Short mmCIF file of C-alpha atoms in Angstrom, two decimals:
data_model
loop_
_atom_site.label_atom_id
_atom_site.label_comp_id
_atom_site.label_asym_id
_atom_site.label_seq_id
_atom_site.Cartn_x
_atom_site.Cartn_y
_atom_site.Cartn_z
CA UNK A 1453 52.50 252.59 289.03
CA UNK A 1454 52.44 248.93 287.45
CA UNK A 1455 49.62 248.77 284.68
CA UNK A 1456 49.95 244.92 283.60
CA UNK A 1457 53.05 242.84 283.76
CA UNK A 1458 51.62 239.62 282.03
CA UNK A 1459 50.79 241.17 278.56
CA UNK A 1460 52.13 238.65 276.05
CA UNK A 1461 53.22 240.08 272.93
CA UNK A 1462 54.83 237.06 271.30
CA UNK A 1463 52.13 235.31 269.05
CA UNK A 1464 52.19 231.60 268.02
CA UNK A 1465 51.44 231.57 264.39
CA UNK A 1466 51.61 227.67 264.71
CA UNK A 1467 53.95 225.09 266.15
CA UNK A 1468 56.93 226.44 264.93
CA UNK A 1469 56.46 230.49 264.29
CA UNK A 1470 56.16 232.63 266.13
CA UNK A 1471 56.20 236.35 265.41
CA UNK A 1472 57.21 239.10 268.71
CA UNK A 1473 54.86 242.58 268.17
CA UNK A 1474 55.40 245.81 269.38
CA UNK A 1475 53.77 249.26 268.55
CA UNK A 1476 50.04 250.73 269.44
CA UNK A 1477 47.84 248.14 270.66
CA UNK A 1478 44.85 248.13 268.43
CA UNK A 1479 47.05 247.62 265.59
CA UNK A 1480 49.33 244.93 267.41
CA UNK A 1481 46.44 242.80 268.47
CA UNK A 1482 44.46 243.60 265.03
CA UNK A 1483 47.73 242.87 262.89
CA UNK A 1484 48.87 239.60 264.66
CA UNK A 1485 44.83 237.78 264.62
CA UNK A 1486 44.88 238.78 260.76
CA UNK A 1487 48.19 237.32 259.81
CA UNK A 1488 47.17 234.18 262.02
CA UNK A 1489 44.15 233.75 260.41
CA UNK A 1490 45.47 234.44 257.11
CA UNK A 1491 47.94 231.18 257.75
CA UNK A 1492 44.85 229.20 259.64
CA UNK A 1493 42.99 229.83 256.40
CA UNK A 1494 45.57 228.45 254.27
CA UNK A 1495 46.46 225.61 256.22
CA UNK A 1496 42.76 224.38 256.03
CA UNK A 1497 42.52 225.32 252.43
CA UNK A 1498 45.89 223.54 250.84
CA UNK A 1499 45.87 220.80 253.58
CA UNK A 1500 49.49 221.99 254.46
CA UNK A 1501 51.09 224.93 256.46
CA UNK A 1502 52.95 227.77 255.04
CA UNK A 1503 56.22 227.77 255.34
CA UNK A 1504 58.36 229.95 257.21
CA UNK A 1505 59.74 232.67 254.52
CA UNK A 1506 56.79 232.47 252.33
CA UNK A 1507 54.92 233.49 255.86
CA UNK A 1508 57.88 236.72 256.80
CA UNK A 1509 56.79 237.65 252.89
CA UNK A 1510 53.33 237.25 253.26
CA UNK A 1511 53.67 239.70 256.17
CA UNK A 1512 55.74 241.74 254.98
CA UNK A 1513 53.34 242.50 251.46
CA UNK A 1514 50.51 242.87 254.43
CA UNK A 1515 52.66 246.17 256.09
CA UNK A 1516 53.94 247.48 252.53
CA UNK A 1517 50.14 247.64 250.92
CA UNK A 1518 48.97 248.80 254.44
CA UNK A 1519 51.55 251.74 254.81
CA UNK A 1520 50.53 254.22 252.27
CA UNK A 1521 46.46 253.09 252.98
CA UNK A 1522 46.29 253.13 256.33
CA UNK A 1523 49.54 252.21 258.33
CA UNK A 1524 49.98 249.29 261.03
CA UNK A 1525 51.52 250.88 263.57
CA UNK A 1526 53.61 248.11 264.51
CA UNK A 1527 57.40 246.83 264.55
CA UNK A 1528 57.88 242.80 264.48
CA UNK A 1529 60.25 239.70 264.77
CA UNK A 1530 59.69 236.61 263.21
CA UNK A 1531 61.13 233.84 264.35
CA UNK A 1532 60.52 230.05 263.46
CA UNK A 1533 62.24 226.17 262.39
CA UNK A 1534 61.56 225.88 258.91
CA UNK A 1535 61.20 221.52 258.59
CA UNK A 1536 62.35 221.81 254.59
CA UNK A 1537 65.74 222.94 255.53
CA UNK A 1538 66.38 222.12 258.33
CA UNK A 1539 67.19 225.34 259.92
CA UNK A 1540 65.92 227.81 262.19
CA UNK A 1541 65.57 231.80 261.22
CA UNK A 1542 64.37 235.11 262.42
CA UNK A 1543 63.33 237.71 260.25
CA UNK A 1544 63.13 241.54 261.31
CA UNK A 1545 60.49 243.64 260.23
CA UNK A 1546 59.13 247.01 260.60
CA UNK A 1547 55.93 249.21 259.91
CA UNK A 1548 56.79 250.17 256.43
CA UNK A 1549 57.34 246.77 255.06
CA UNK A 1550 61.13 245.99 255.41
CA UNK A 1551 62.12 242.35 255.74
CA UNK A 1552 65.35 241.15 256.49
CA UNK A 1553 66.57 237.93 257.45
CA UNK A 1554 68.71 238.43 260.26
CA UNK A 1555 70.84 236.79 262.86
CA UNK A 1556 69.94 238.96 266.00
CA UNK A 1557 67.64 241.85 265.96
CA UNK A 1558 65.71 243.81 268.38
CA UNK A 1559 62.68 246.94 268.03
CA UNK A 1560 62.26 250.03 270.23
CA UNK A 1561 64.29 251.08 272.73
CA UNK A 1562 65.64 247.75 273.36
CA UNK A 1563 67.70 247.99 270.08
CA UNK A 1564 69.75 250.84 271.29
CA UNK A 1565 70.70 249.38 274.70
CA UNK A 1566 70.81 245.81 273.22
CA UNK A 1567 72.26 245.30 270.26
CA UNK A 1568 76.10 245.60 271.04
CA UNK A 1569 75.45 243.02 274.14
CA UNK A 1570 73.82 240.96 271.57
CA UNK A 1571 76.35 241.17 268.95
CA UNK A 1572 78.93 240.53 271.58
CA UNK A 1573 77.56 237.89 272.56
CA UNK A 1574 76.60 235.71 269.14
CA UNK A 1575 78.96 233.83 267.64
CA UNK A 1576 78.56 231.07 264.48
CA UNK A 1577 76.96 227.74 265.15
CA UNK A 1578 76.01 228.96 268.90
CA UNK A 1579 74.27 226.41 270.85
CA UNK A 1580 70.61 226.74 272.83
CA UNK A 1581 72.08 227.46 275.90
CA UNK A 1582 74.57 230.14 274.50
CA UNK A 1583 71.54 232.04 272.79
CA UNK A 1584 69.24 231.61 275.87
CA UNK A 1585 72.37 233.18 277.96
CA UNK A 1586 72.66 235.99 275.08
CA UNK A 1587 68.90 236.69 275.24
CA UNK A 1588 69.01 236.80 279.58
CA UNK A 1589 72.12 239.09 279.25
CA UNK A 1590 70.33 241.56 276.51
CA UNK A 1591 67.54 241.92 279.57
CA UNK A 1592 69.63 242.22 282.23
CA UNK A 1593 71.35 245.47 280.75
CA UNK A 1594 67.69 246.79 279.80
CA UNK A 1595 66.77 246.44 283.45
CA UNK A 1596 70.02 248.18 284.85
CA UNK A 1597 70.09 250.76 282.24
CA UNK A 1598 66.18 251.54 280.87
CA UNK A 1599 64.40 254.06 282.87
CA UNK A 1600 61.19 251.45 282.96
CA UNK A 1601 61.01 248.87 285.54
CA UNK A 1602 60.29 245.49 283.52
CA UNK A 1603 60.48 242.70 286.19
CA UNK A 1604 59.18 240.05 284.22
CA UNK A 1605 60.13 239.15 280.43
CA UNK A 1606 58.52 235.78 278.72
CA UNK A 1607 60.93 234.03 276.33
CA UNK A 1608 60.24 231.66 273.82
CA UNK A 1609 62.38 229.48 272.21
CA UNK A 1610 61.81 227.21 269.14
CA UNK A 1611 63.52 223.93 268.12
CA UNK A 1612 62.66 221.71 265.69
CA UNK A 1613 60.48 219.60 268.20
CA UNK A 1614 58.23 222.94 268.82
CA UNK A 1615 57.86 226.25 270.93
CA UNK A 1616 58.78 226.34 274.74
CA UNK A 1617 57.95 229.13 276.91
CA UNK A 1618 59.88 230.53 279.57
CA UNK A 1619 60.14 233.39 282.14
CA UNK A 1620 62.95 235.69 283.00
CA UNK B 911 9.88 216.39 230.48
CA UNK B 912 7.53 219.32 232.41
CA UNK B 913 8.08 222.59 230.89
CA UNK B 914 8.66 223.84 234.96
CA UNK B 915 11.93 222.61 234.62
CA UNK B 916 14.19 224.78 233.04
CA UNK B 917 14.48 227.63 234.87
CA UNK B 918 15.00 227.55 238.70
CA UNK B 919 13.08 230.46 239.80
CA UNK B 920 10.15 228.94 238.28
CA UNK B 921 7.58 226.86 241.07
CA UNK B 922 5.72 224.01 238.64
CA UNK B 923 1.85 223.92 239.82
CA UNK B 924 2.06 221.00 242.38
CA UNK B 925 4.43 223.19 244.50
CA UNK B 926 8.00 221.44 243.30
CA UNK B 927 10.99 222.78 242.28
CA UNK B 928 12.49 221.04 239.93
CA UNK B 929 15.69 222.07 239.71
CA UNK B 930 15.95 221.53 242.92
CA UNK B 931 14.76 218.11 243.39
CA UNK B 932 17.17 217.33 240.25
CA UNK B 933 19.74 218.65 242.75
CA UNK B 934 18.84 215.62 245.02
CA UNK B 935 19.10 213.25 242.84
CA UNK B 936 22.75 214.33 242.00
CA UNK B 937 23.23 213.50 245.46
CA UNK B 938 22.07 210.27 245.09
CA UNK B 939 24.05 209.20 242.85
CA UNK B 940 27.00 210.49 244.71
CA UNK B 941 29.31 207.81 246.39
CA UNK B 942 27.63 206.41 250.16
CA UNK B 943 28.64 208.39 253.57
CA UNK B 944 27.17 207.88 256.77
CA UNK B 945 27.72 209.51 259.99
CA UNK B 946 26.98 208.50 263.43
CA UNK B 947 27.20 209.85 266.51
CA UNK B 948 28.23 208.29 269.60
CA UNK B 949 28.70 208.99 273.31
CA UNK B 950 31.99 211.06 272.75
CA UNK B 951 32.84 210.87 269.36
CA UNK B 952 31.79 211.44 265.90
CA UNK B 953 32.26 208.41 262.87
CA UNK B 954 32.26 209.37 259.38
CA UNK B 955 32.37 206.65 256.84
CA UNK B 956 32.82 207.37 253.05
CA UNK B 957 32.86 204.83 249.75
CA UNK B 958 36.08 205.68 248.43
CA UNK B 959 35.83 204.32 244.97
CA UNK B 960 38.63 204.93 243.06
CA UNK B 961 39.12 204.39 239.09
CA UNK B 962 39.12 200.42 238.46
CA UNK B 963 41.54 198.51 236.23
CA UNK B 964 39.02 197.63 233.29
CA UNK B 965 40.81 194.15 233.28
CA UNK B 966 41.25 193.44 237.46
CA UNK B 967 37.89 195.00 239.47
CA UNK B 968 40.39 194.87 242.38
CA UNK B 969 43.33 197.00 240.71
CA UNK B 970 43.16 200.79 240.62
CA UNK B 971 44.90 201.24 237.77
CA UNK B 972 46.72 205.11 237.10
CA UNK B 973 45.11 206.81 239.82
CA UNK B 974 46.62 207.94 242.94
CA UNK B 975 43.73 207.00 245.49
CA UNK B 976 45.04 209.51 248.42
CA UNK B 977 43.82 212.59 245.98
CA UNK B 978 40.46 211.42 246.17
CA UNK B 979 39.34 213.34 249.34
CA UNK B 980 36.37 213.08 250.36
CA UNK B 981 36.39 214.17 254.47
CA UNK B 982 37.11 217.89 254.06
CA UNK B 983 38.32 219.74 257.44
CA UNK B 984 36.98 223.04 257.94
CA UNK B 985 38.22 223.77 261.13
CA UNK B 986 40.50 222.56 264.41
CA UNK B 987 36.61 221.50 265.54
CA UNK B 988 34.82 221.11 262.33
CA UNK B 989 34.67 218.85 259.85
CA UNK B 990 32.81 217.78 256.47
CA UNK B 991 32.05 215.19 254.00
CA UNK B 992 29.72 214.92 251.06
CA UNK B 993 27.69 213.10 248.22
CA UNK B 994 27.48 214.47 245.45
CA UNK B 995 29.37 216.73 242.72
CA UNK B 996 32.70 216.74 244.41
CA UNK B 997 33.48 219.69 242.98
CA UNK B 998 30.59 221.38 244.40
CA UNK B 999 31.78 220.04 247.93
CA UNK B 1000 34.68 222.04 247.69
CA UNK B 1001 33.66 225.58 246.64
CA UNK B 1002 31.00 224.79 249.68
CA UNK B 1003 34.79 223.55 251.79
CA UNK B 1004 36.63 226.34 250.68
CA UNK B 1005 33.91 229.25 251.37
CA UNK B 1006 32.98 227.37 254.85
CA UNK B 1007 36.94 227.46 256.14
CA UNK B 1008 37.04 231.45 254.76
CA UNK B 1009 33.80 232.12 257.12
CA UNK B 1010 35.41 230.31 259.93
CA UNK B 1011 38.77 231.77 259.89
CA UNK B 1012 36.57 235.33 259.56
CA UNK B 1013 34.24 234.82 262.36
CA UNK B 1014 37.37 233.83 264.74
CA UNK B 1015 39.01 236.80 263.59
CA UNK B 1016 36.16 239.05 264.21
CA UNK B 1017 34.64 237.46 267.40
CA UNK B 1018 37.36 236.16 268.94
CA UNK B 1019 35.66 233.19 269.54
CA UNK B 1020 35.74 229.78 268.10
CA UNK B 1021 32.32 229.26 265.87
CA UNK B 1022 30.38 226.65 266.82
CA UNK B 1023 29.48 223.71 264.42
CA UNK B 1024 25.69 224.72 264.32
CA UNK B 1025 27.33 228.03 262.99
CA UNK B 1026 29.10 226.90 260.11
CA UNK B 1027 26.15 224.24 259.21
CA UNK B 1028 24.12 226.77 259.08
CA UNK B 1029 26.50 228.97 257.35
CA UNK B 1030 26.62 225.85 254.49
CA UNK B 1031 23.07 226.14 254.30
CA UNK B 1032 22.14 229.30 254.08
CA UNK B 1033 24.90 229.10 250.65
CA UNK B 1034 23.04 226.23 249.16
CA UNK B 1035 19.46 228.13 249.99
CA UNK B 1036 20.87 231.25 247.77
CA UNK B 1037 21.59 229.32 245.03
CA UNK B 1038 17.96 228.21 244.37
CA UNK B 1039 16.77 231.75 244.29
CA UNK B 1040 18.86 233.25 242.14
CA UNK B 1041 18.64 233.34 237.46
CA UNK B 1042 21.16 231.72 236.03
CA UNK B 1043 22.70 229.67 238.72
CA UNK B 1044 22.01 226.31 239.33
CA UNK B 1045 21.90 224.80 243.09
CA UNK B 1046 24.86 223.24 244.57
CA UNK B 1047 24.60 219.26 243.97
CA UNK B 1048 25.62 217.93 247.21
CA UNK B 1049 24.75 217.21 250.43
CA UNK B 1050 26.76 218.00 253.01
CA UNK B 1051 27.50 216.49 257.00
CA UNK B 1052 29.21 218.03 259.25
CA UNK B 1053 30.31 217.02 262.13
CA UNK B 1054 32.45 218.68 265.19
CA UNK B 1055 32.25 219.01 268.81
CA UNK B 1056 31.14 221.93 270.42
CA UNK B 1057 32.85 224.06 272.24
CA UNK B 1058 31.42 224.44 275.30
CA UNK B 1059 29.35 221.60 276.16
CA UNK B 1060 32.00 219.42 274.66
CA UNK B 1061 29.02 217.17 273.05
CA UNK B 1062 29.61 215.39 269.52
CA UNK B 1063 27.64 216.68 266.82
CA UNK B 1064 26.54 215.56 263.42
CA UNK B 1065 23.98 217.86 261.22
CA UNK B 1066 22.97 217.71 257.27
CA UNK B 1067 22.83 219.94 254.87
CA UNK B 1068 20.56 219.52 251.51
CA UNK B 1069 20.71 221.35 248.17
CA UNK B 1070 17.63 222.76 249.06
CA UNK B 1071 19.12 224.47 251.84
CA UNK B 1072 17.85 222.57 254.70
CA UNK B 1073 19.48 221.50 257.53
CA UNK B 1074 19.02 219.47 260.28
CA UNK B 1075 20.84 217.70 263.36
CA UNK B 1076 20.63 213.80 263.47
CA UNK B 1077 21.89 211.08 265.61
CA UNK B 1078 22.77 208.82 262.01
CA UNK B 1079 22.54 208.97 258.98
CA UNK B 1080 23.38 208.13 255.36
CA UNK B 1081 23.72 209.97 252.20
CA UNK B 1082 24.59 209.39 248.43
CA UNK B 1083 24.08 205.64 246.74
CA UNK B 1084 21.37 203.00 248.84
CA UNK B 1085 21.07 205.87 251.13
CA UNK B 1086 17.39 204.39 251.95
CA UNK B 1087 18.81 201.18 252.80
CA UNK B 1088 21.73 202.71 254.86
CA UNK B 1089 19.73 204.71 256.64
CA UNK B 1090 16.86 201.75 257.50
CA UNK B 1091 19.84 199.42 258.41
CA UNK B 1092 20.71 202.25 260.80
CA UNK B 1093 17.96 202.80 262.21
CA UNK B 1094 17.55 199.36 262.92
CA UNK B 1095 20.89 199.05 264.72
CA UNK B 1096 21.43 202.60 266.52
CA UNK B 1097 22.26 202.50 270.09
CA UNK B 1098 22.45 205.90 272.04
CA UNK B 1099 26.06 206.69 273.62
CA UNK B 1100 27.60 204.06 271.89
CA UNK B 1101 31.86 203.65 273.10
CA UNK B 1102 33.88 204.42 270.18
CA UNK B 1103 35.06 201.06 268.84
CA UNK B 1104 31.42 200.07 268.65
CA UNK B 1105 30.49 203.19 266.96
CA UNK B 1106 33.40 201.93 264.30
CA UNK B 1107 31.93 198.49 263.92
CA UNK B 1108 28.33 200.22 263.20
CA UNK B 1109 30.11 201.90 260.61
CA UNK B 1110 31.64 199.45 259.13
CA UNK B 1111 28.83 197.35 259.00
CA UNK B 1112 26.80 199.92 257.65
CA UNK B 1113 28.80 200.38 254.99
CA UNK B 1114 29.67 196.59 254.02
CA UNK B 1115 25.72 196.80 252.75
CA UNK B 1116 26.48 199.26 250.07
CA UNK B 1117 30.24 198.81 248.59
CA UNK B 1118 31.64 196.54 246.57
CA UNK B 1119 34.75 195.55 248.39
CA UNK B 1120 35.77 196.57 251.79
CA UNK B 1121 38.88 198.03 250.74
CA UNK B 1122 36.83 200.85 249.38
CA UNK B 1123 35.73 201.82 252.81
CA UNK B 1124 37.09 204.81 254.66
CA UNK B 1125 36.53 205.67 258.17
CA UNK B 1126 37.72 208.92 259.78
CA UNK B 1127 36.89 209.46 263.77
CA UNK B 1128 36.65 212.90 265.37
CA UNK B 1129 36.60 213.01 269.38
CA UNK B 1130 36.91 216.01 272.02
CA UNK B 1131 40.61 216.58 272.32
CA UNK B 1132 39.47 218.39 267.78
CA UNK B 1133 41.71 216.00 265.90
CA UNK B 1134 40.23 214.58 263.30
CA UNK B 1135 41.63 210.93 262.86
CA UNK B 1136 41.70 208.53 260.00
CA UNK B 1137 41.40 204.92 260.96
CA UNK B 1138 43.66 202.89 259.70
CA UNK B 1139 43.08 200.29 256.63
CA UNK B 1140 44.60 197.37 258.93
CA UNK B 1141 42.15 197.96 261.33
CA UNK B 1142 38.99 198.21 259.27
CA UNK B 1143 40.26 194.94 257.96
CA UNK B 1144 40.47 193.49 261.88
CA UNK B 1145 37.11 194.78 262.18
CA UNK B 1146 35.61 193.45 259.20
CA UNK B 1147 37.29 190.06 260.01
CA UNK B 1148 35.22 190.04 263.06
CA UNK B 1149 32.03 190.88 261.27
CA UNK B 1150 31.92 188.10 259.29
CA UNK B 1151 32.92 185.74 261.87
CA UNK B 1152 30.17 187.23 263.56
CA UNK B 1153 27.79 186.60 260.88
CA UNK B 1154 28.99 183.48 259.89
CA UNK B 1155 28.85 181.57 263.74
#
């Protein structure tokens, strides 16, 4: 029984951030329109985008107020080129507020069958096409091993010149 | 002056209020903006004048002249500008991107520039019916393209809370003889460079040196653009050759 193979769950928060959601839908969809929003209305108000870690914080301070209200249900990656230093990071966090910057990181059951192809695979200093072939390697164990059939997985990789999309 | 004039919820006999109309002439006294629409494309042009050298009229002196902003974006689609109490403008800016950041979030849709116009004046409208307030002193275009018909709009909002759509029009210092000169010398569906030059020309009548003019274009494809001082020196150029063969 296939129920929707094109849902994309990887929001642009602008050119250069982007932030992967998982966790019950409402809350997903709700969660990831009011952090982009939040950003939107700061961009418009300051004249100037927030940047990337101020942005994992803001989120972060979102889930941790949230969690003892009225929880998001939700587990995210944030991922972006930050233009002031010249680097790019990803940021892990979950529904209770934890941020950490991290080098490779993955939510759900991916993390279990994941994470030790991704750690073998990542090395210092790796280039696009090494993390691209880390990323395709990570899915191809979850569809040998995961008792869901995913077919299709969207990527999205970002560089300093932006965010490109691509399909697995 | 008329005692109906210190308070603002207070109508004076012949039906004014005076606060109100106090509000106006705040505006006029306000820098000069026009706006003009053309066939796909929206012109704003703004006096910029910055603080002059008390010595050299031509020398802005300690002031950094890109912090005086005067076209305000609201939105991707929408944008403002003003005459007026420029701090006004911008409590009016900031409240305007707030409810357009909260209507995408809550309709999922993109709000359209009628919407936020009318959003602007409905603010200005509660602020002459309230005690101890007094109205917003500016007048405020926007201008944006809408979303689905993809056709350039321009609309005005007054302190008294009025609003309107228009196809020109000037606000702030010689507004009257702005607005005559451009009704003398609108054409409908105007191309974009003209639109510029009617700008430009518009403004020449009202500043005192056409380095104090600004020009900022918005079109379909949402971004608003700021035109270059080089070429509103080209174009001047041209309009006094014009004038002068």
């Amino acid at each position: 029984m296939k129920l929707k193979d094109n849902e994309d769950k990887i929001y642009h928060l602008d050119e250069k951030k982007v932030m992967a959601i998982a966790g019950d839908t409402c809350d997903r969809e709700r969660f990831a329109s009011f952090i982009q929003r939040n950003l939107d209305w700061y961009k418009y108000k300051n004249g100037y985008e927030l940047d990337l870690d101020a942005t994992a914080e803001f989120t972060r301070s979102e889930l941790a107020t949230a969690i003892r209200k009225g929880p998001y249900n939700v587990n995210l990656l944030i991922a972006g080129y930050d233009d002031k230093s010249e680097k790019a990071r990803l940021y892990w966090l979950d529904y209770f507020g934890t941020l950490q910057e991290v080098k490779k990181g993955a939510h759900g059951y991916a993390n279990y069958f994941t994470s030790s192809v991704l750690d073998n695979h990542y090395k210092a200093d790796m280039t696009l096409e090494e993390g691209k072939e880390a990323i395709k390697a990570g899915v191809q164990v979850l569809q040998k091993r995961f008792m869901m059939s995913q077919p299709k997985f969207v990527m999205k990789i970002i560089t300093k010149d932006g965010t490109q999309v691509e399909e697995i | 002056m008329s005692k109906y004039d210190k308070a603002l919820t207070v109508f004076a006999p012949d039906g004014n209020l005076f606060q109100v109309q106090y509000a106006f002439e705040a505006v006029e006294k306000g820098t000069s903006t026009i706006g003009i629409r053309g066939k796909d494309c929206v012109v704003l042009g703004v006096e910029k004048k910055p603080e002059v050298s008390s010595k050299n009229n031509n020398k802005s002196t300690l002031q950094d002249p890109r912090t005086i902003k005067k076209i305000l974006p609201i939105d991707e689609h929408i944008s403002i500008t003003f005459a007026g109490l420029q701090a006004d403008a911008r409590i009016l800016a900031n409240r305007a991107r707030l409810e357009s950041q909260s209507y995408r979030y809550n309709m999922e849709d993109v709000p359209s520039v009628d919407y936020i116009a009318k959003f602007i004046a409905r603010m200005q409208q509660k602020y002459t019916q309230r005690n101890s307030v007094r109205p917003f002193g500016v007048s405020v275009l926007v201008i944006g393209f809408d979303e689905e018909e993809k056709k350039p709009r321009l609309l005005l909002t007054e302190p008294s809370g009025a609003y309107s759509s228009w196809k020109a029009h000037a606000i702030g210092r010689n507004s009257k003889s702005l607005k005559t000169y451009l009704e003398n010398n609108y054409e409908a569906d105007l191309e974009e460079e003209k639109v510029i030059k009617l700008a430009v020309e518009t403004l020449l009548e009202s500043v005192e040196s056409e380095k104090h003019i600004e020009i900022a274009i918005m079109r379909g494809d949402n971004k608003t653009e700021k035109i270059d001082s080089e070429v509103i020196d080209k174009v001047v150029e041209a309009i006094k050759k014009e004038s002068r063969g």
